[in-house]
Coordinates of C-alpha atoms in Angstrom, one line a residue:
M1 CA 0.0 0.0 0.0
R2 CA 2.8 2.4 0.9
R3 CA 4.6 1.6 -2.4
K4 CA 1.4 2.3 -4.3
K5 CA 1.1 5.7 -2.5
L6 CA 4.7 6.5 -3.2
Y7 CA 4.3 5.6 -6.8
I8 CA 1.2 7.8 -7.2
T9 CA 3.1 10.7 -5.5
L10 CA 6.1 10.3 -7.8
V11 CA 3.9 10.1 -10.9
C12 CA 1.9 13.2 -9.9
S13 CA 5.1 15.1 -9.2
F14 CA 6.5 14.1 -12.6
I15 CA 3.3 15.3 -14.3
V16 CA 3.3 18.7 -12.5
A17 CA 7.0 19.2 -13.3
T18 CA 6.5 18.2 -16.9
I19 CA 3.5 20.6 -17.3
L20 CA 5.5 23.4 -15.7
S21 CA 8.5 22.8 -17.9
V22 CA 6.3 22.8 -21.1
F23 CA 4.6 26.0 -19.9
I24 CA 7.9 27.7 -19.4
L25 CA 9.2 26.4 -22.7
L26 CA 6.2 27.6 -24.7
N27 CA 6.3 31.0 -22.9
S28 CA 10.1 31.5 -22.9
N29 CA 9.7 34.6 -25.1
K30 CA 7.4 36.2 -22.5
I31 CA 8.7 34.9 -19.2
L32 CA 12.2 35.6 -17.8
T33 CA 13.8 32.2 -17.4
N34 CA 16.7 31.1 -15.2
F35 CA 20.2 32.0 -16.5
K36 CA 23.7 32.1 -15.2
I37 CA 26.9 34.1 -15.4
I38 CA 29.3 32.3 -17.8
S39 CA 32.5 34.2 -17.2
V40 CA 34.1 37.3 -15.7
D41 CA 37.5 38.3 -17.1
N42 CA 39.6 41.3 -16.5
N43 CA 42.8 43.0 -17.7
M44 CA 43.5 45.2 -14.6
R45 CA 40.5 47.6 -14.5
E46 CA 39.0 46.5 -17.8
Y47 CA 36.3 43.9 -17.3
T48 CA 34.4 41.6 -19.7
V49 CA 31.3 39.8 -18.4
K50 CA 29.5 37.1 -20.3
Y51 CA 26.1 35.6 -19.3
E52 CA 23.5 33.4 -20.9
R53 CA 21.0 35.1 -23.1
V54 CA 17.4 35.2 -21.9
K55 CA 14.8 35.3 -24.7
A56 CA 12.3 37.5 -22.9
A57 CA 15.0 40.0 -21.8
V58 CA 15.2 43.4 -23.6
N59 CA 18.4 44.3 -21.7
Y60 CA 20.6 43.3 -18.8
R61 CA 21.7 45.2 -15.7
I62 CA 25.0 44.6 -13.9
T63 CA 25.6 45.7 -10.3
I64 CA 28.7 45.4 -8.2
Y65 CA 28.9 45.7 -4.4
D66 CA 31.9 46.1 -2.2
Q67 CA 32.4 44.0 1.0
N68 CA 30.4 46.5 3.0
D69 CA 27.4 46.0 0.7
I70 CA 27.8 49.4 -0.8
K71 CA 27.0 49.6 -4.5
I72 CA 30.0 50.8 -6.6
Y73 CA 28.7 50.0 -10.1
D74 CA 25.3 49.9 -11.8
E75 CA 24.9 49.9 -15.6
T76 CA 22.5 48.5 -18.2
F77 CA 23.6 46.6 -21.4
D78 CA 21.8 45.5 -24.5
S79 CA 23.6 42.2 -25.1
N80 CA 24.8 39.2 -23.2
V81 CA 28.4 40.5 -23.2
A82 CA 29.3 43.5 -21.2
K83 CA 32.6 45.5 -21.3
F84 CA 33.4 48.2 -18.8
N85 CA 36.1 49.8 -16.6
L86 CA 36.0 49.7 -12.8
N87 CA 37.7 52.6 -10.9
N88 CA 38.6 53.1 -7.2
L89 CA 38.9 49.4 -6.3
E90 CA 40.6 48.8 -3.0
Y91 CA 43.3 46.3 -2.3
D92 CA 42.3 43.0 -0.7
N93 CA 38.6 43.9 -0.9
T94 CA 36.1 41.4 -2.0
Y95 CA 33.4 42.5 -4.5
S96 CA 30.1 40.8 -5.6
L97 CA 28.9 41.0 -9.1
M98 CA 25.3 40.2 -10.2
V99 CA 23.5 40.3 -13.5
Y100 CA 19.8 40.9 -13.9
A101 CA 17.6 40.1 -17.0
I102 CA 15.0 42.8 -17.6
D103 CA 11.8 42.3 -19.7
K104 CA 9.7 44.8 -21.6
S105 CA 7.5 45.5 -18.5
G106 CA 10.6 46.3 -16.3
E107 CA 10.4 43.1 -14.3
T108 CA 13.8 41.6 -13.4
R109 CA 15.3 38.2 -12.7
P110 CA 18.7 37.8 -11.1
A111 CA 21.2 35.2 -12.4
K112 CA 21.3 31.9 -10.5
S113 CA 24.3 33.1 -8.4
E114 CA 26.5 36.1 -7.9
Y115 CA 30.2 36.2 -9.0
K116 CA 32.7 37.2 -6.3
F117 CA 36.2 38.5 -6.9
K118 CA 39.0 40.0 -4.9
W119 CA 41.0 43.0 -6.0
D120 CA 44.7 42.1 -5.4
E121 CA 46.3 45.2 -7.0
A122 CA 47.7 48.2 -5.0
S123 CA 45.5 51.1 -4.1
M124 CA 46.1 54.4 -2.3
E125 CA 44.6 56.2 0.7
Y126 CA 44.8 59.9 1.7
D127 CA 43.2 62.6 3.9
S128 CA 42.1 65.3 1.5
T129 CA 41.9 66.0 -2.2
I130 CA 42.8 69.7 -1.6
L131 CA 46.6 70.4 -1.7
N132 CA 46.9 74.2 -1.2
D133 CA 50.7 74.1 -1.7
E134 CA 51.2 71.4 0.9
D135 CA 52.9 68.0 0.5
L136 CA 50.6 65.1 -0.4
Y137 CA 50.9 62.1 2.0
L138 CA 49.7 58.7 0.6
T139 CA 49.3 55.4 2.3
I140 CA 49.8 52.5 -0.2
D141 CA 47.9 49.2 0.3
G142 CA 49.2 46.3 -1.7
D143 CA 51.8 43.5 -2.1
L144 CA 54.8 45.7 -2.9
Q145 CA 57.3 43.0 -2.1
N146 CA 56.1 40.5 -4.8
K147 CA 54.6 42.8 -7.3
H148 CA 56.3 45.6 -9.3
Y149 CA 54.5 49.0 -9.4
K150 CA 55.5 52.5 -10.3
I151 CA 53.9 55.7 -9.2
E152 CA 53.4 58.5 -11.8
C153 CA 52.3 62.1 -11.1
L154 CA 50.9 64.4 -13.7
F155 CA 50.2 68.1 -13.1
N156 CA 47.8 69.6 -15.6
D157 CA 48.4 66.5 -17.7
N158 CA 52.2 66.9 -17.8
V159 CA 54.3 64.1 -16.3
K160 CA 56.3 65.5 -13.4
L161 CA 57.4 62.3 -11.6
S162 CA 57.6 58.6 -12.5
E163 CA 59.5 56.1 -10.3
E164 CA 59.3 52.6 -8.8
L165 CA 56.9 52.2 -5.9
T166 CA 58.5 50.2 -3.0
K167 CA 57.2 51.7 0.2
D168 CA 53.7 51.8 1.8
E169 CA 54.2 55.4 2.8
Y170 CA 54.7 57.8 0.0
V171 CA 55.1 61.6 -0.1
V172 CA 54.5 63.7 -3.2
S173 CA 56.6 66.8 -2.8
K174 CA 54.8 70.2 -3.1
S175 CA 57.7 71.3 -5.3
I176 CA 55.8 69.8 -8.2
Y177 CA 52.9 72.2 -7.9
Q178 CA 53.7 74.9 -5.4
G179 CA 52.5 78.4 -6.5
L180 CA 50.6 76.9 -9.4
S181 CA 46.9 76.3 -10.0
G182 CA 45.7 73.0 -11.4
I183 CA 45.0 69.3 -11.0
L184 CA 47.5 66.7 -9.8
K185 CA 46.8 63.2 -11.0
V186 CA 48.5 60.4 -9.1
Q187 CA 48.6 56.9 -10.8
I188 CA 49.8 53.6 -9.6
K189 CA 50.8 51.4 -12.6
S190 CA 51.6 47.8 -13.2
G191 CA 53.6 48.0 -16.5
E192 CA 51.6 50.5 -18.5
K193 CA 48.2 49.6 -17.0
I194 CA 46.7 51.9 -14.4
V195 CA 45.6 50.0 -11.3
D196 CA 44.6 53.1 -9.2
E197 CA 44.2 56.8 -10.0
H198 CA 43.1 59.8 -8.0
S199 CA 42.9 63.6 -8.6
F200 CA 44.0 66.4 -6.2
Y201 CA 43.5 70.1 -6.5
N202 CA 46.0 72.9 -5.9
N203 CA 45.1 76.6 -5.5
M204 CA 41.8 76.1 -7.4
N205 CA 38.2 75.3 -6.7
P206 CA 37.8 71.5 -6.9
I207 CA 34.0 71.6 -7.1
S208 CA 32.6 71.1 -10.6
D209 CA 30.0 73.5 -11.9
V210 CA 26.5 72.9 -10.6
T211 CA 23.2 73.0 -12.6
I212 CA 19.6 72.7 -11.4
S213 CA 18.1 70.3 -13.8
S214 CA 14.6 69.6 -12.4
I215 CA 13.1 73.1 -12.6
E216 CA 13.1 75.4 -15.5
D217 CA 14.1 79.0 -14.7
N218 CA 11.2 81.5 -14.6
S219 CA 8.6 78.7 -14.9
I220 CA 5.3 78.3 -13.2
L221 CA 5.2 75.2 -11.0
K222 CA 2.0 73.3 -10.2
Y223 CA 1.3 73.6 -6.5
N224 CA 2.7 70.4 -5.1
D225 CA 5.9 69.1 -3.4
V226 CA 8.9 70.5 -5.3
Y227 CA 11.3 67.9 -6.7
L228 CA 14.8 69.4 -6.7
E229 CA 17.6 67.7 -8.6
F230 CA 20.9 69.1 -9.6
T231 CA 24.0 67.9 -11.5
G232 CA 27.6 68.7 -10.9
G233 CA 28.9 69.9 -7.5
D234 CA 31.3 66.9 -7.5
N235 CA 34.1 66.9 -4.9
S236 CA 32.0 68.8 -2.4
E237 CA 31.5 67.6 1.2
S238 CA 27.9 69.0 1.6
T239 CA 25.4 71.2 -0.2
E240 CA 23.4 74.0 1.3
I241 CA 19.9 74.7 -0.1
K242 CA 18.3 78.1 0.4
I243 CA 14.7 79.0 -0.4
Y244 CA 13.7 82.7 -0.9
E245 CA 10.1 83.9 -1.0
N246 CA 9.7 87.2 -2.7
K247 CA 13.5 87.7 -2.2
K248 CA 13.3 87.0 1.6
L249 CA 15.2 83.9 2.9
I250 CA 12.7 81.6 4.5
K251 CA 14.5 78.2 4.7
T252 CA 18.1 77.0 4.8
S253 CA 19.0 73.3 5.0
S254 CA 22.0 71.0 4.2
T255 CA 22.2 67.8 2.2
T256 CA 24.7 65.3 0.8
K257 CA 22.3 64.2 -1.9
K258 CA 21.6 65.6 -5.4
K259 CA 17.9 64.8 -5.3
V260 CA 15.7 66.2 -2.6
I261 CA 12.0 66.7 -2.1
L262 CA 10.8 70.1 -0.7
S263 CA 7.4 70.0 1.0
K264 CA 4.7 72.0 -0.6
N265 CA 4.0 73.4 2.9
L266 CA 7.1 75.6 2.4
F267 CA 5.3 77.4 -0.4
K268 CA 2.2 79.4 -1.0
T269 CA 0.1 79.6 -4.2
G270 CA 0.7 82.6 -6.5
L271 CA 4.0 83.7 -4.9
N272 CA 7.5 84.0 -6.4
Y273 CA 10.4 81.8 -5.2
K274 CA 14.1 81.4 -5.7
I275 CA 16.0 78.2 -4.8
E276 CA 19.8 78.4 -4.4
V277 CA 22.1 75.3 -4.4
I278 CA 25.5 75.8 -2.8
P279 CA 27.9 72.8 -2.8
T280 CA 30.9 73.4 -0.4
I281 CA 34.2 71.9 0.6
G282 CA 36.4 73.8 3.0
E283 CA 36.7 77.4 1.8
Y284 CA 35.5 76.6 -1.7
K285 CA 31.9 76.9 -3.0
K286 CA 29.9 76.8 -6.2
N287 CA 26.3 77.9 -6.6
A288 CA 23.3 77.7 -8.9
S289 CA 19.9 79.2 -8.6
V290 CA 16.5 79.0 -10.2
N291 CA 13.4 81.3 -10.1
F292 CA 9.8 80.2 -10.3
Q293 CA 6.3 81.0 -9.4
M294 CA 4.0 78.7 -7.6
S295 CA 0.7 78.3 -9.5
E296 CA -2.6 79.6 -8.1
K297 CA -4.2 76.1 -8.1
E298 CA -3.2 72.8 -6.5
Q299 CA -2.5 69.8 -8.8
L300 CA -4.6 66.7 -8.4
K301 CA -2.9 63.5 -7.6
P302 CA -2.7 60.8 -10.3
V303 CA -5.2 58.0 -10.9
Y304 CA -4.3 54.5 -9.5
I305 CA -5.4 51.1 -10.6
S306 CA -6.6 48.2 -8.5
N307 CA -4.4 45.4 -9.8
N308 CA -0.9 44.6 -11.1
W309 CA -1.2 45.6 -14.7
N310 CA 1.8 43.7 -15.8
H311 CA -0.1 40.4 -15.2
I312 CA -3.9 40.6 -15.4
K313 CA -6.1 37.6 -15.4
R314 CA -8.5 37.5 -18.4
G315 CA -12.0 38.8 -17.4
T316 CA -10.7 40.8 -14.5
K317 CA -12.8 43.9 -13.6
I318 CA -10.3 46.5 -12.7
T319 CA -11.2 49.7 -10.9
L320 CA -9.7 53.2 -11.1
A321 CA -9.5 55.6 -8.2
S322 CA -8.1 59.0 -7.2
P323 CA -6.9 60.1 -3.8
D324 CA -8.7 63.4 -4.4
K325 CA -12.4 63.0 -3.6
D326 CA -13.5 65.9 -5.8
A327 CA -11.8 64.5 -8.9
T328 CA -13.5 63.1 -12.0
I329 CA -11.5 60.4 -13.8
Y330 CA -11.3 60.2 -17.6
Y331 CA -9.6 57.3 -19.3
T332 CA -8.9 55.7 -22.7
L333 CA -8.1 52.1 -23.6
D334 CA -6.4 52.7 -27.0
G335 CA -3.4 54.8 -25.8
N336 CA -5.0 58.2 -26.7
N337 CA -4.8 61.2 -24.5
P338 CA -7.6 61.0 -21.9
E339 CA -7.7 64.8 -21.5
S340 CA -8.8 65.0 -25.2
F341 CA -10.5 61.7 -25.9
G342 CA -11.2 60.2 -22.5
I343 CA -14.6 58.9 -21.3
P344 CA -15.7 59.4 -17.6
Y345 CA -15.0 56.5 -15.4
K346 CA -18.2 55.2 -13.8
E347 CA -17.8 51.5 -13.2
P348 CA -15.2 48.7 -13.2
I349 CA -13.6 47.9 -16.6
T350 CA -13.5 44.3 -17.8
I351 CA -10.2 43.3 -19.3
N352 CA -10.1 40.5 -21.9
E353 CA -7.1 41.5 -23.9
N354 CA -3.9 43.6 -23.8
V355 CA -4.7 47.3 -23.7
T356 CA -3.0 50.6 -23.1
L357 CA -5.0 52.4 -20.4
K358 CA -4.4 56.1 -19.8
A359 CA -6.1 58.0 -17.1
V360 CA -6.3 61.5 -15.7
A361 CA -8.0 63.2 -12.7
V362 CA -9.8 66.4 -13.5
S363 CA -11.5 69.1 -11.3
D364 CA -12.8 72.6 -12.1
N365 CA -10.8 74.3 -9.3
K366 CA -7.5 72.3 -9.6
V367 CA -4.8 71.5 -12.1
N368 CA -5.3 68.2 -13.9
S369 CA -3.2 65.3 -12.5
I370 CA -0.3 63.9 -14.6
I371 CA -1.5 61.3 -17.1
K372 CA -0.8 57.7 -15.8
T373 CA -0.2 55.0 -18.4
Y374 CA -0.9 51.4 -17.6
N375 CA 0.2 48.9 -20.3
I376 CA -2.1 46.1 -19.2
D377 CA -0.9 42.6 -20.1
V378 CA -3.3 39.6 -19.9
S379 CA -1.0 36.9 -18.6
D380 CA -0.2 34.7 -15.6
M381 CA 2.4 35.7 -13.1
A382 CA 5.1 33.4 -11.7
Q383 CA 5.3 32.9 -7.9
L384 CA 5.1 36.3 -6.1
K385 CA 8.3 37.1 -4.2
V386 CA 8.2 39.7 -1.4
Y387 CA 11.2 41.1 0.6
I388 CA 9.9 42.3 3.9
S389 CA 12.0 44.8 5.8
P390 CA 10.8 45.8 9.2
S391 CA 12.6 48.7 11.0
N392 CA 15.9 48.2 12.7
Q393 CA 15.6 51.4 14.8
S394 CA 15.8 50.1 18.3
K395 CA 16.3 53.6 19.8
N396 CA 13.0 55.0 18.5
F397 CA 11.1 54.5 21.7
G398 CA 7.3 54.6 21.9
V399 CA 4.7 55.6 24.6
K400 CA 5.4 53.5 27.7
E401 CA 1.9 53.8 28.9
A402 CA 0.7 52.0 25.7
L403 CA 3.4 49.3 26.4
Y404 CA 5.1 50.2 23.1
T405 CA 8.8 49.4 23.6
N406 CA 10.8 50.5 20.5
E407 CA 10.2 50.6 16.7
R408 CA 12.5 47.7 15.8
D409 CA 10.9 45.2 18.2
E410 CA 7.3 46.2 17.6
M411 CA 7.5 46.4 13.8
N412 CA 9.3 43.1 13.6
D413 CA 6.5 41.6 15.7
L414 CA 3.9 43.1 13.5
S415 CA 5.7 41.9 10.4
N416 CA 5.4 38.3 11.7
Y417 CA 1.7 38.5 10.9
I418 CA 2.3 39.9 7.4
V419 CA 4.7 37.0 6.7
E420 CA 2.3 34.5 8.2
R421 CA -0.6 35.7 6.0
L422 CA 1.4 35.9 2.8
E423 CA 3.1 32.5 3.2
R424 CA -0.4 31.0 3.8
F425 CA -1.2 31.8 0.1
G426 CA 2.1 30.6 -1.3
V427 CA 4.0 33.9 -1.5
K428 CA 7.8 33.4 -1.3
I429 CA 9.3 35.6 1.4
K430 CA 12.7 36.8 2.3
R431 CA 13.1 38.9 5.4
N432 CA 15.8 41.4 6.5
N433 CA 18.0 40.9 9.5
S434 CA 17.3 43.7 11.9
S435 CA 21.0 43.8 12.9
G436 CA 22.0 44.5 9.3
N437 CA 21.9 47.8 7.4
I438 CA 20.1 49.3 4.4
N439 CA 22.9 48.5 2.0
L440 CA 22.7 44.8 2.8
W441 CA 18.9 44.8 2.5
L442 CA 18.9 46.5 -0.9
K443 CA 21.5 44.0 -2.1
E444 CA 19.5 41.0 -0.7
S445 CA 16.3 42.2 -2.1
N446 CA 17.7 42.6 -5.6
Y447 CA 19.5 39.2 -5.4
F448 CA 16.2 37.6 -4.3
G449 CA 14.5 39.0 -7.4
A450 CA 11.7 40.5 -5.3
N451 CA 8.6 41.6 -7.1
L452 CA 7.9 43.8 -4.0
H453 CA 10.2 45.2 -1.4
I454 CA 8.1 46.5 1.5
A455 CA 9.6 48.3 4.6
I456 CA 7.5 48.4 7.7
H457 CA 8.0 51.3 10.1
S458 CA 6.1 53.3 12.8
N459 CA 6.3 57.1 12.8
A460 CA 7.1 59.9 15.2
S461 CA 7.1 63.7 15.2
V462 CA 9.3 66.3 16.7
N463 CA 6.7 67.6 19.2
H464 CA 5.0 64.2 19.6
T465 CA 1.7 65.8 18.5
S466 CA 1.2 64.1 15.1
R467 CA -0.7 61.0 14.4
G468 CA -2.1 59.0 11.5
I469 CA -0.8 56.7 8.6
E470 CA 1.4 57.5 5.6
T471 CA 3.0 55.5 2.9
W472 CA 6.2 56.4 1.0
I473 CA 7.3 55.7 -2.6
H474 CA 9.9 57.2 -4.9
S475 CA 7.7 59.5 -7.0
E476 CA 4.1 59.9 -8.3
S477 CA 5.3 58.4 -11.6
S478 CA 6.7 55.3 -10.0
D479 CA 5.2 51.8 -10.7
T480 CA 4.6 51.5 -7.0
Y481 CA 2.0 54.3 -7.0
S482 CA -1.1 52.1 -7.3
L483 CA -0.2 49.5 -4.7
A484 CA 1.0 52.2 -2.3
N485 CA -2.4 53.9 -2.6
K486 CA -4.2 50.6 -2.1
I487 CA -2.2 49.8 1.1
Q488 CA -2.7 53.3 2.4
K489 CA -6.5 53.3 1.7
D490 CA -7.0 49.8 3.2
L491 CA -5.0 50.6 6.3
V492 CA -6.8 53.8 6.9
S493 CA -10.1 51.9 6.7
I494 CA -9.3 50.1 9.9
Y495 CA -7.8 53.0 11.7
P496 CA -9.8 54.5 14.6
D497 CA -11.1 58.0 13.8
K498 CA -10.6 57.1 10.1
D499 CA -12.7 60.1 9.1
K500 CA -10.6 62.6 10.9
A501 CA -8.3 64.8 8.8
Y502 CA -5.2 63.5 10.7
A503 CA -5.9 59.8 9.9
D504 CA -4.9 59.7 6.3
R505 CA -1.6 61.4 5.8
G506 CA -1.5 60.1 2.2
V507 CA 1.1 58.6 -0.1
K508 CA 4.2 60.7 -0.1
Y509 CA 7.2 60.9 -2.5
A510 CA 10.8 60.6 -1.3
N511 CA 12.3 61.3 -4.7
G512 CA 15.6 59.7 -3.8
A513 CA 15.6 60.6 -0.1
L514 CA 14.7 57.1 1.1
G515 CA 16.8 54.2 0.0
E516 CA 14.2 51.4 0.4
V517 CA 11.8 53.1 -2.0
N518 CA 14.3 54.6 -4.4
D519 CA 13.6 53.5 -8.0
N520 CA 17.3 53.7 -8.7
Y521 CA 18.1 51.0 -6.1
L522 CA 15.0 48.8 -6.3
P523 CA 12.5 48.0 -9.0
F524 CA 9.5 48.1 -6.7
G525 CA 9.9 49.5 -3.2
I526 CA 7.3 50.8 -0.7
L527 CA 7.7 52.0 2.9
V528 CA 4.7 52.0 5.3
E529 CA 4.6 54.2 8.4
V530 CA 2.0 52.4 10.6
A531 CA 0.7 55.2 12.7
H532 CA 2.8 57.2 15.3
H533 CA 4.5 55.3 18.2
D534 CA 5.1 58.6 20.1
Y535 CA 1.3 59.4 20.3
Y536 CA -0.6 57.5 22.9
E537 CA -3.7 56.5 20.9
D538 CA -1.7 55.5 17.9
A539 CA 0.8 53.5 19.9
L540 CA -2.1 51.8 21.8
W541 CA -3.8 51.0 18.5
I542 CA -0.7 49.3 17.1
M543 CA -0.1 47.3 20.3
Q544 CA -3.7 46.0 20.4
N545 CA -4.1 45.3 16.7
K546 CA -0.9 43.9 15.3
K547 CA -2.5 40.9 13.7
L548 CA -5.3 43.0 12.2
I549 CA -2.8 45.5 10.8
G550 CA -0.4 42.8 9.5
Y551 CA -3.2 40.9 7.8
N552 CA -4.6 44.1 6.3
I553 CA -1.3 45.0 4.7
A554 CA -0.9 41.4 3.5
D555 CA -4.4 41.3 2.0
S556 CA -3.8 44.5 0.1
I557 CA -0.8 42.9 -1.5
L558 CA -2.6 39.6 -2.2
K559 CA -5.6 41.4 -3.8
Y560 CA -3.3 43.6 -5.9
Y561 CA -1.6 40.6 -7.3
Q562 CA -4.9 38.7 -7.7
I563 CA -4.0 35.9 -5.3
I564 CA -7.2 36.4 -3.4
E565 CA -10.4 38.3 -4.3

């Protein structure tokens, strides 16, 4: 009897495996299949990477992390052979290289395994890139006993020194550049190949020219959060941002990033503003500024869709919604502009074939939303993979009277329920280690091939007077926009005092300020702030309803991906 059961089990397993294999084979042009890295070769800093071709891939992405899980390289290639140079590699450091196949919808699949390599060539360390007529002191890391290197110094591209490198402490004499203005390049060479190279600046401003690229000068901005992005400013240590209202300075802040979001609460409709960007290092500065007027009307938020449009089941009735209650939605299914050719949205739309849905939110007293485009594909999705990343902030203490200990412990406890619910419906889960760091989590999430990376946090305010729920994504044009709005809406629906103004703090845009939702780091990242742990009623609600909250977040995900109704 046991043999018969075993035989039946083996036969059933074989049939399922065969059906799955045939399905993958027949759909290999549509589905990203497993692939592996074939080889990684280098001639000093020149690398060639070969990997298996994936039929459904339109391009490939290569990322490289150092041993501290910090990304040092990220580029996209069109073919299954990539050639590139790597700079600033450090002696005796181990690096991890991963290749991702990317399909036409932007979904990714990592190679079966990463490739690790160690850089065993010499590298240099130093205190500052600014010389100011002083000697340059270098520390050399490398095997100088068994390998032969030379050091070469060029000032304003003219060779001033070239000699054998034999000691791990090296001094470049100021006599090469004293009293002159220019750039000193120091190179370590093996033969004629450069293994390490750095630039230093003497009697000159090392900061590159800065340009504000996200705002056109003398333009009129729609009343919304202001996305500020600038290029240049390289070699600076920090950047000061100044905001002027009608020529009066109203805000000064400092950042180390080139992309920041300025809250619309800093601005007023109809007034004139100037933003000044000032990168600085030591006594040196550069600056750029832009002038604009804030429009008289607020812009509506974009329209979001109920399901994952990359894989919609045939016959699905999708719904459209706007976070703005006073908005009317217009849409088209043929790719035409909904502002000109759209029909009013009144009821769910049945999807039986691939369509290009475009939607816009309109209101008489506000500026139209941006037009959202959803290229709906009628297809089945492979197993859903979710990377869940509860907070590691153990020093963010909550209200003791509500028995809220700290953000790390309570959000990890709440996340247990999210994981429990998702795994019950066959979702594959990978979870962060709360003793790790964001660089490691981003790397793990990408290597895992997560369809969704979701960070779970609780919130706090400076004066401990704020409350309510908010959800963060990269920008309003991000693919995460629809799911983030669904999670936000569903979570607010179970929040006490859900009809109060403070309950729904909305979906917010980090525009590069938050790593776990940054579109440049992750294909699909969302961060949920589950109420405020420093406000008694919010903290108490979390502590008494962890299972309810966890299941609610999980069900929003399951419904979006059509795993449950």
